[in-house]
PDB file of C-alpha atoms in Angstrom:
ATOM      1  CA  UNK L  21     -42.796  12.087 -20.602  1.00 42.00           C
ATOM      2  CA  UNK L  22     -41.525   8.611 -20.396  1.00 43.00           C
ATOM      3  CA  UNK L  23     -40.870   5.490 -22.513  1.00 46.00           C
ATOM      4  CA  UNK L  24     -41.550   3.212 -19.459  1.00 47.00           C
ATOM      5  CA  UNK L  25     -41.624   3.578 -16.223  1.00 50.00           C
ATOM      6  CA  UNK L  26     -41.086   1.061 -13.241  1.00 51.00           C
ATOM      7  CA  UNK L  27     -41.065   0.873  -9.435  1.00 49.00           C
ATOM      8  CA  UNK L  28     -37.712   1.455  -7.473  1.00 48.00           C
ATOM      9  CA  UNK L  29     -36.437  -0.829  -4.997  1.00 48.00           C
ATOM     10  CA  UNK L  30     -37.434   2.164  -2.735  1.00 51.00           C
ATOM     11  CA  UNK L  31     -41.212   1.312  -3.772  1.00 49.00           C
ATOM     12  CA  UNK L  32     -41.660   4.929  -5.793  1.00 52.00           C
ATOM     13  CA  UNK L  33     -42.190   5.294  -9.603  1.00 53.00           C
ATOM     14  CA  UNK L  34     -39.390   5.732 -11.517  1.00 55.00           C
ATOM     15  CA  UNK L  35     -39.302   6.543 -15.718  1.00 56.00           C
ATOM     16  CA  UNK L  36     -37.235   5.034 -17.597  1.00 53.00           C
ATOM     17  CA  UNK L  37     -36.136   6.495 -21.103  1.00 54.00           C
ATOM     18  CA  UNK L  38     -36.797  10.484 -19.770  1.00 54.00           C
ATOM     19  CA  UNK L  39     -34.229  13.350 -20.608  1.00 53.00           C
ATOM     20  CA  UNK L  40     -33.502  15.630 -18.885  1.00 51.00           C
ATOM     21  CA  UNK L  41     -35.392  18.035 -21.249  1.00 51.00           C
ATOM     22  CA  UNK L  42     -38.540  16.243 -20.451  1.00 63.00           C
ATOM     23  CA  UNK L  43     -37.744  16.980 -16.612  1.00 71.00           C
ATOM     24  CA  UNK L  44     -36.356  20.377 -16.456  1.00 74.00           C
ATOM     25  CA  UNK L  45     -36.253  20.559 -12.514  1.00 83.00           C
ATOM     26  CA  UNK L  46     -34.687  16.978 -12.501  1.00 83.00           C
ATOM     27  CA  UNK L  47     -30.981  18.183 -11.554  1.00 84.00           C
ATOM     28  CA  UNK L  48     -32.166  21.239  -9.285  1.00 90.00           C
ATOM     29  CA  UNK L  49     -34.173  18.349  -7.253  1.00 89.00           C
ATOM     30  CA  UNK L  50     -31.405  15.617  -7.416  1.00 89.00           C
ATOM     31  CA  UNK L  51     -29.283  18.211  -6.002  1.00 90.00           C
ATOM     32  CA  UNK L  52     -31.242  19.146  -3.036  1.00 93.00           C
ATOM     33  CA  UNK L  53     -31.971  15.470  -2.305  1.00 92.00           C
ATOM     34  CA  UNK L  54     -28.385  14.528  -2.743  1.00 92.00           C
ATOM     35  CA  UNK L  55     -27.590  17.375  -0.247  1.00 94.00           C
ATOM     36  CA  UNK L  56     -29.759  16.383   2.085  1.00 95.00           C
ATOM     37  CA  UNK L  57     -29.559  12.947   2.643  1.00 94.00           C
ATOM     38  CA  UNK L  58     -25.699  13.840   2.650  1.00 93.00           C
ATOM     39  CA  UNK L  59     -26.449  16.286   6.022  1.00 95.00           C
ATOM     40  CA  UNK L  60     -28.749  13.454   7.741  1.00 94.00           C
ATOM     41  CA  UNK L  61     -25.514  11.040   7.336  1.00 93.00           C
ATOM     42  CA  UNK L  62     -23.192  13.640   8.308  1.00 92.00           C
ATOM     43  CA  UNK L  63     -25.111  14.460  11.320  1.00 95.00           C
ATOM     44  CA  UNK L  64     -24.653  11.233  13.176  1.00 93.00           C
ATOM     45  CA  UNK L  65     -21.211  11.780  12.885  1.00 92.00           C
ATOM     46  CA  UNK L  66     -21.585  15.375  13.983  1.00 94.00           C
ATOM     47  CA  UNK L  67     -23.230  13.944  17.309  1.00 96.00           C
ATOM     48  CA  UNK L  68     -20.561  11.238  17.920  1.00 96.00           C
ATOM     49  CA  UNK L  69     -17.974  13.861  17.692  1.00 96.00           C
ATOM     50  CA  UNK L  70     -20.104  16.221  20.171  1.00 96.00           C
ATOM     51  CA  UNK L  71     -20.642  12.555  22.539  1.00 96.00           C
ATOM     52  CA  UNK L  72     -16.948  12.467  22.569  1.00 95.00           C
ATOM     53  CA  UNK L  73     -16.153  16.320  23.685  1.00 95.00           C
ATOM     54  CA  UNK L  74     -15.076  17.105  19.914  1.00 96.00           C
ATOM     55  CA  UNK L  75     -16.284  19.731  17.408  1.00 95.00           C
ATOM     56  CA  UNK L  76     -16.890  18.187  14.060  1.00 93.00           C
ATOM     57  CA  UNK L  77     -13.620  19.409  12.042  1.00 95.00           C
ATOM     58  CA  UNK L  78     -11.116  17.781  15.675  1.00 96.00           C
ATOM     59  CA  UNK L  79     -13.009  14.466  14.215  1.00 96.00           C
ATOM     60  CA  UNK L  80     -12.815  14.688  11.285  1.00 95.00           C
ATOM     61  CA  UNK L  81      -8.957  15.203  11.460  1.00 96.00           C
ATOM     62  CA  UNK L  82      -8.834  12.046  13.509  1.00 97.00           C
ATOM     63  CA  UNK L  83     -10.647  10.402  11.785  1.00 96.00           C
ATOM     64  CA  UNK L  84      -8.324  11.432   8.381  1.00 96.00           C
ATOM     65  CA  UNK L  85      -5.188  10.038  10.598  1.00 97.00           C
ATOM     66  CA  UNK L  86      -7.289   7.123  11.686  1.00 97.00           C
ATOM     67  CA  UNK L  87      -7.782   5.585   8.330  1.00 95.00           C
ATOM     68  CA  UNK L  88      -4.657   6.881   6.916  1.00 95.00           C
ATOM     69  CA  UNK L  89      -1.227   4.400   6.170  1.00 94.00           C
ATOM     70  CA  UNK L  90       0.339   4.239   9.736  1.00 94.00           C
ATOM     71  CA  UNK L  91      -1.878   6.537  11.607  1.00 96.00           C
ATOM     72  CA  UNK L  92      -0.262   9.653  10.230  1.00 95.00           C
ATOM     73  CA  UNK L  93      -0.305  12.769   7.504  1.00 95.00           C
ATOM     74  CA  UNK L  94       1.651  15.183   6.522  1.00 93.00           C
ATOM     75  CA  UNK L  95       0.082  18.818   8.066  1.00 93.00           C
ATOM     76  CA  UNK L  96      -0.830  19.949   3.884  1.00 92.00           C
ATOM     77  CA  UNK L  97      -2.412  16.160   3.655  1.00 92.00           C
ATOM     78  CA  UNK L  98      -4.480  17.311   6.801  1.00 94.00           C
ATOM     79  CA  UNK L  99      -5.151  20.443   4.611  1.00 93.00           C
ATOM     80  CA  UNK L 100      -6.038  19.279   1.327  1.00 92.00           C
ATOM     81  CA  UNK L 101      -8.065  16.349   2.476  1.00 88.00           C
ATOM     82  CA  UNK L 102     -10.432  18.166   5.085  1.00 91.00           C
ATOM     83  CA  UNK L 103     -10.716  21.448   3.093  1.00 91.00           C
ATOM     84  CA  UNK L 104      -9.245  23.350   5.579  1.00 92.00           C
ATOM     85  CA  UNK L 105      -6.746  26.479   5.094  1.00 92.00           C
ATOM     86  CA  UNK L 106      -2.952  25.850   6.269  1.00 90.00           C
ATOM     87  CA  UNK L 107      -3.553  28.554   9.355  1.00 91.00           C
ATOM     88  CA  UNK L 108      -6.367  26.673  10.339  1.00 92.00           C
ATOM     89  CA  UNK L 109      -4.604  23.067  10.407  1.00 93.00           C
ATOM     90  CA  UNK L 110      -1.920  24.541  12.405  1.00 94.00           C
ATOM     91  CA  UNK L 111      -4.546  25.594  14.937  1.00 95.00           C
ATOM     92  CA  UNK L 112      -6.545  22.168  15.041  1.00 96.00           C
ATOM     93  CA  UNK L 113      -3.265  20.529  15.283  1.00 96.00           C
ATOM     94  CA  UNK L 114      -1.958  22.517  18.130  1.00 96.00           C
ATOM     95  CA  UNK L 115      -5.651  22.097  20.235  1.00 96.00           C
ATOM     96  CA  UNK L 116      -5.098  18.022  19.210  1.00 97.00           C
ATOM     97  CA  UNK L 117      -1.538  18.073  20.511  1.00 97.00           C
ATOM     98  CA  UNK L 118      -2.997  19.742  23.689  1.00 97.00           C
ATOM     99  CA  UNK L 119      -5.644  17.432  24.438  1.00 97.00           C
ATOM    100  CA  UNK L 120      -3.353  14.630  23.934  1.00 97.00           C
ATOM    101  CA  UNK L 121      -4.803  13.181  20.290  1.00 98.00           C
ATOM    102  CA  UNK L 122      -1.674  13.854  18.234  1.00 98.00           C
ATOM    103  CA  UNK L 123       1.860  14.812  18.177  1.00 96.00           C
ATOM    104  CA  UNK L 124       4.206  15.506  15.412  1.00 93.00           C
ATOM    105  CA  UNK L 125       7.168  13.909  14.559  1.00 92.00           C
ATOM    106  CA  UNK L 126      10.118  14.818  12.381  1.00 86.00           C
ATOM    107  CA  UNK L 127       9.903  13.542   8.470  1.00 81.00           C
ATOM    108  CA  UNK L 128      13.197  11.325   8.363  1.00 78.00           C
ATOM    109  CA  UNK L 129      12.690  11.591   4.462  1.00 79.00           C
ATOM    110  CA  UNK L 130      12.723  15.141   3.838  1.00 73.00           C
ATOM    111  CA  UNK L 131      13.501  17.519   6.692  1.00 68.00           C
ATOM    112  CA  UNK L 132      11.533  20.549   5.844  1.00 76.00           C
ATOM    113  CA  UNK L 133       8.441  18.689   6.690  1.00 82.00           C
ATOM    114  CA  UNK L 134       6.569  16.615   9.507  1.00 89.00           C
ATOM    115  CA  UNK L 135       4.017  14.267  10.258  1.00 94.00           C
ATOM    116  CA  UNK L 136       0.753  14.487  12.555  1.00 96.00           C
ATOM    117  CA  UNK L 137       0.391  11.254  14.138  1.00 97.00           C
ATOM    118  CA  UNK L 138      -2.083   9.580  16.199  1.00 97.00           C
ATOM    119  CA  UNK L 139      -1.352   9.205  19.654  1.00 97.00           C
ATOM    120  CA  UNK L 140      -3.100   5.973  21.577  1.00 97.00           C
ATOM    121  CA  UNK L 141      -5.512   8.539  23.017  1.00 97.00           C
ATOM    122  CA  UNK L 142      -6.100  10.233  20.111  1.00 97.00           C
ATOM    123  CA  UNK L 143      -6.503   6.254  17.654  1.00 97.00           C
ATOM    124  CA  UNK L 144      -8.966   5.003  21.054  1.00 97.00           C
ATOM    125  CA  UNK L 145     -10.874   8.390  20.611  1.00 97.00           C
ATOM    126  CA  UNK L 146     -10.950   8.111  16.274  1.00 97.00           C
ATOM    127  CA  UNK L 147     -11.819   4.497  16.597  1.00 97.00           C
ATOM    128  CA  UNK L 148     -14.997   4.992  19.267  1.00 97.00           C
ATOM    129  CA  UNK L 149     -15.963   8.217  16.974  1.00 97.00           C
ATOM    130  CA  UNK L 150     -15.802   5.604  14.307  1.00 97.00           C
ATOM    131  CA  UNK L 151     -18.346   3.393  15.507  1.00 97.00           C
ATOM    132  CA  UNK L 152     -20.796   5.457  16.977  1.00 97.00           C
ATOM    133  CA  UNK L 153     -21.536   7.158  13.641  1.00 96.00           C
ATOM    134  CA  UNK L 154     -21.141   3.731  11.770  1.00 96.00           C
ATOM    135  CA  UNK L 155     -24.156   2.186  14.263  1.00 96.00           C
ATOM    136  CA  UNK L 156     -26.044   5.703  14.157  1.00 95.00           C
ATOM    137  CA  UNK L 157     -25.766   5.540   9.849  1.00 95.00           C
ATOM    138  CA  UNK L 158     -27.024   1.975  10.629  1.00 95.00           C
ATOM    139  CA  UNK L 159     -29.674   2.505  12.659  1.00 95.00           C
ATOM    140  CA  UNK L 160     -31.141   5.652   9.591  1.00 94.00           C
ATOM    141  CA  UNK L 161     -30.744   3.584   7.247  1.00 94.00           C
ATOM    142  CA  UNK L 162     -32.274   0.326   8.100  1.00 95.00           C
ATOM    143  CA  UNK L 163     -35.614   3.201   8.552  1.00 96.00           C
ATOM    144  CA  UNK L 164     -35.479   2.747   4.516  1.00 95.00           C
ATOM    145  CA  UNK L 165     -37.283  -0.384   2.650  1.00 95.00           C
ATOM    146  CA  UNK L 166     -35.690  -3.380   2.188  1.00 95.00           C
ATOM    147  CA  UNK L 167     -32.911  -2.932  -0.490  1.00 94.00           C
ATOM    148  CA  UNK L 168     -33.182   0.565  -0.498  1.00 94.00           C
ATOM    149  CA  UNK L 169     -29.808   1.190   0.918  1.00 94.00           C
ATOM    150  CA  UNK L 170     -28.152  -1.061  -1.284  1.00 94.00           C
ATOM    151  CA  UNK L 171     -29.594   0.028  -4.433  1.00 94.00           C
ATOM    152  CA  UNK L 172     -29.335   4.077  -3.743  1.00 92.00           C
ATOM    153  CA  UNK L 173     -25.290   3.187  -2.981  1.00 92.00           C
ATOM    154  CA  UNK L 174     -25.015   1.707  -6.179  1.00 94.00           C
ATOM    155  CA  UNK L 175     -26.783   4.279  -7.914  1.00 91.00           C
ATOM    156  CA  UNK L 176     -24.752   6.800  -6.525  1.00 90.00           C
ATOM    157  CA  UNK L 177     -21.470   4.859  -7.402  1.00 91.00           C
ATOM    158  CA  UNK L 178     -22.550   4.678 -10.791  1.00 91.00           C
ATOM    159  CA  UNK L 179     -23.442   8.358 -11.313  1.00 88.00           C
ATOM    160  CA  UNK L 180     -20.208   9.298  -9.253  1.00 88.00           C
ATOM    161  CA  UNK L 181     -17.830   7.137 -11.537  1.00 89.00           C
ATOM    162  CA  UNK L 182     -19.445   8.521 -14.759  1.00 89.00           C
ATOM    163  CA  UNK L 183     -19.624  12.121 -13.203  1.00 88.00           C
ATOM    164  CA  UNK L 184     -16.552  12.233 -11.394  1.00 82.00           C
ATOM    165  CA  UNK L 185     -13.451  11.474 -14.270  1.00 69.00           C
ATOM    166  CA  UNK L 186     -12.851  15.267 -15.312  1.00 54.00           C
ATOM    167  CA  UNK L 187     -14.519  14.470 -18.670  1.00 48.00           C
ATOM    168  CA  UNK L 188     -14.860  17.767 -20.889  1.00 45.00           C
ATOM    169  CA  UNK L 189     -19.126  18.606 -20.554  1.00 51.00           C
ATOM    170  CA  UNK L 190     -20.506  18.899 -24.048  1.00 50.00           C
ATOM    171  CA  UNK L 191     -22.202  22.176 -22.931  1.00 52.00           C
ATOM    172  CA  UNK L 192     -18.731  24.166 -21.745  1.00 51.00           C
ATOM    173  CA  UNK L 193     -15.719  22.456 -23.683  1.00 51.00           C
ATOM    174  CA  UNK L 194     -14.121  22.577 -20.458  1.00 51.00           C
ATOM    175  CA  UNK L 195     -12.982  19.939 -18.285  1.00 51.00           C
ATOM    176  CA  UNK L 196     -15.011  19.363 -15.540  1.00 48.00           C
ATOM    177  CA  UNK L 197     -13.960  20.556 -11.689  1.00 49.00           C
ATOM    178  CA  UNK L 198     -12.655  17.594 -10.318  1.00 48.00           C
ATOM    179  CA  UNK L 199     -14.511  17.488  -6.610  1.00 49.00           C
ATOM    180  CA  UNK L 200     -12.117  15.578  -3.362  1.00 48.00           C
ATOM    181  CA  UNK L 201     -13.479  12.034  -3.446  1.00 47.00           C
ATOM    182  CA  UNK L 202     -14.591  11.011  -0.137  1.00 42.00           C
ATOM    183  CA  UNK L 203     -14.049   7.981   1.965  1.00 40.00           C
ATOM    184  CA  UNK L 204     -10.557   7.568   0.239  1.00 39.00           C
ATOM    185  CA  UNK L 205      -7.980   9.105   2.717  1.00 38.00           C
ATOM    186  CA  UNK L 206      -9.683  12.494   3.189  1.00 40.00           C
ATOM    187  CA  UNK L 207     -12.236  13.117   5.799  1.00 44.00           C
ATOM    188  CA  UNK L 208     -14.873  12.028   5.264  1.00 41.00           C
ATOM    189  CA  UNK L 209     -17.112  12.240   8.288  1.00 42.00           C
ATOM    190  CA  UNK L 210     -16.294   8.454   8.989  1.00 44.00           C
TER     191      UNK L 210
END
């Protein structure tokens, strides 16, 4: 099945040399693991939204604002980066405003538009959000093997930048779908 095979950094045989002919269930399993690993990271953030009185899409717009150049997006940035529709941005938005986590403010550059800002409130509330799921993903993944993390995260980088650069698959001729990256301006979960 394999040319050689070796141990991981995550102490579990790998082979080396296999196609993915010789493991037919390969991507179906690399998918589900993928997935799942994704939803045990994304649920410590889920819980430090919940710990802070937020549902999981209010923090993840704060957190979007939070890491974004002067605290602020435009409403479609909001939009496109969270996967959300426009109607439901406008809602999120005005429940934010409410609660005292954003306001907008006028677009000096072009007047047809706005901006959804971070108030203090709202940055104090992103930035404890922040760390609560950064210590949580801490604490999960320090329950791995030594190395472990590291190596998986460079794995993943590797596969992402080779996967992710809308090259035309042999097997369609078309380009590829080009998925949101995360954890560059869109929200990502924190």
């Amino acid at each position: 099945m394999s040319d050689t095979a070796g141990i991981s950094p995550c102490g579990r045989e790998i082979m080396v040399g296999s196609t993915l002919l010789e493991c037919p269930d390969m991507p179906d399993r690399l998918a589900r693991h993928v997935i799942r690993l994704a939803q045990l990271l994304d649920a410590v953030t889920a819980d430090a939204a919940e710990d802070a009185g937020l549902t999981r899409i209010d923090a993840d717009v704060l957190l979007a604002l939070y890491a974004a150049p002067g605290r602020r997006l435009s409403p479609t940035g909001l939009t496109v980066g969270c996967g959300l529709s426009s109607g439901g941005t406008s809602n999120i938005v005005h429940r934010l405003a409410a609660a005292g986590y954003v306001n907008r403010e006028a677009n000096l550059c072009d007047g047809r538009s706005s901006w959804v800002c971070l108030t203090e409130e709202g940055a104090r509330t992103a930035g404890l959000v922040a760390q609560s799921a950064a210590s949580a993903r801490a604490r999960l993944l320090r329950r791995l093997p030594e190395g472990c993390a590291e190596s998986l995260t460079q794995l993943v980088e590797l596969a992402l930048d080779r996967l992710d650069d809308n090259a035309v698959p042999p097997s369609t001729g078309r380009p590829a779908r080009r998925a949101r990256p995360l954890g560059k301006g869109t929200c990502s979960g924190g």
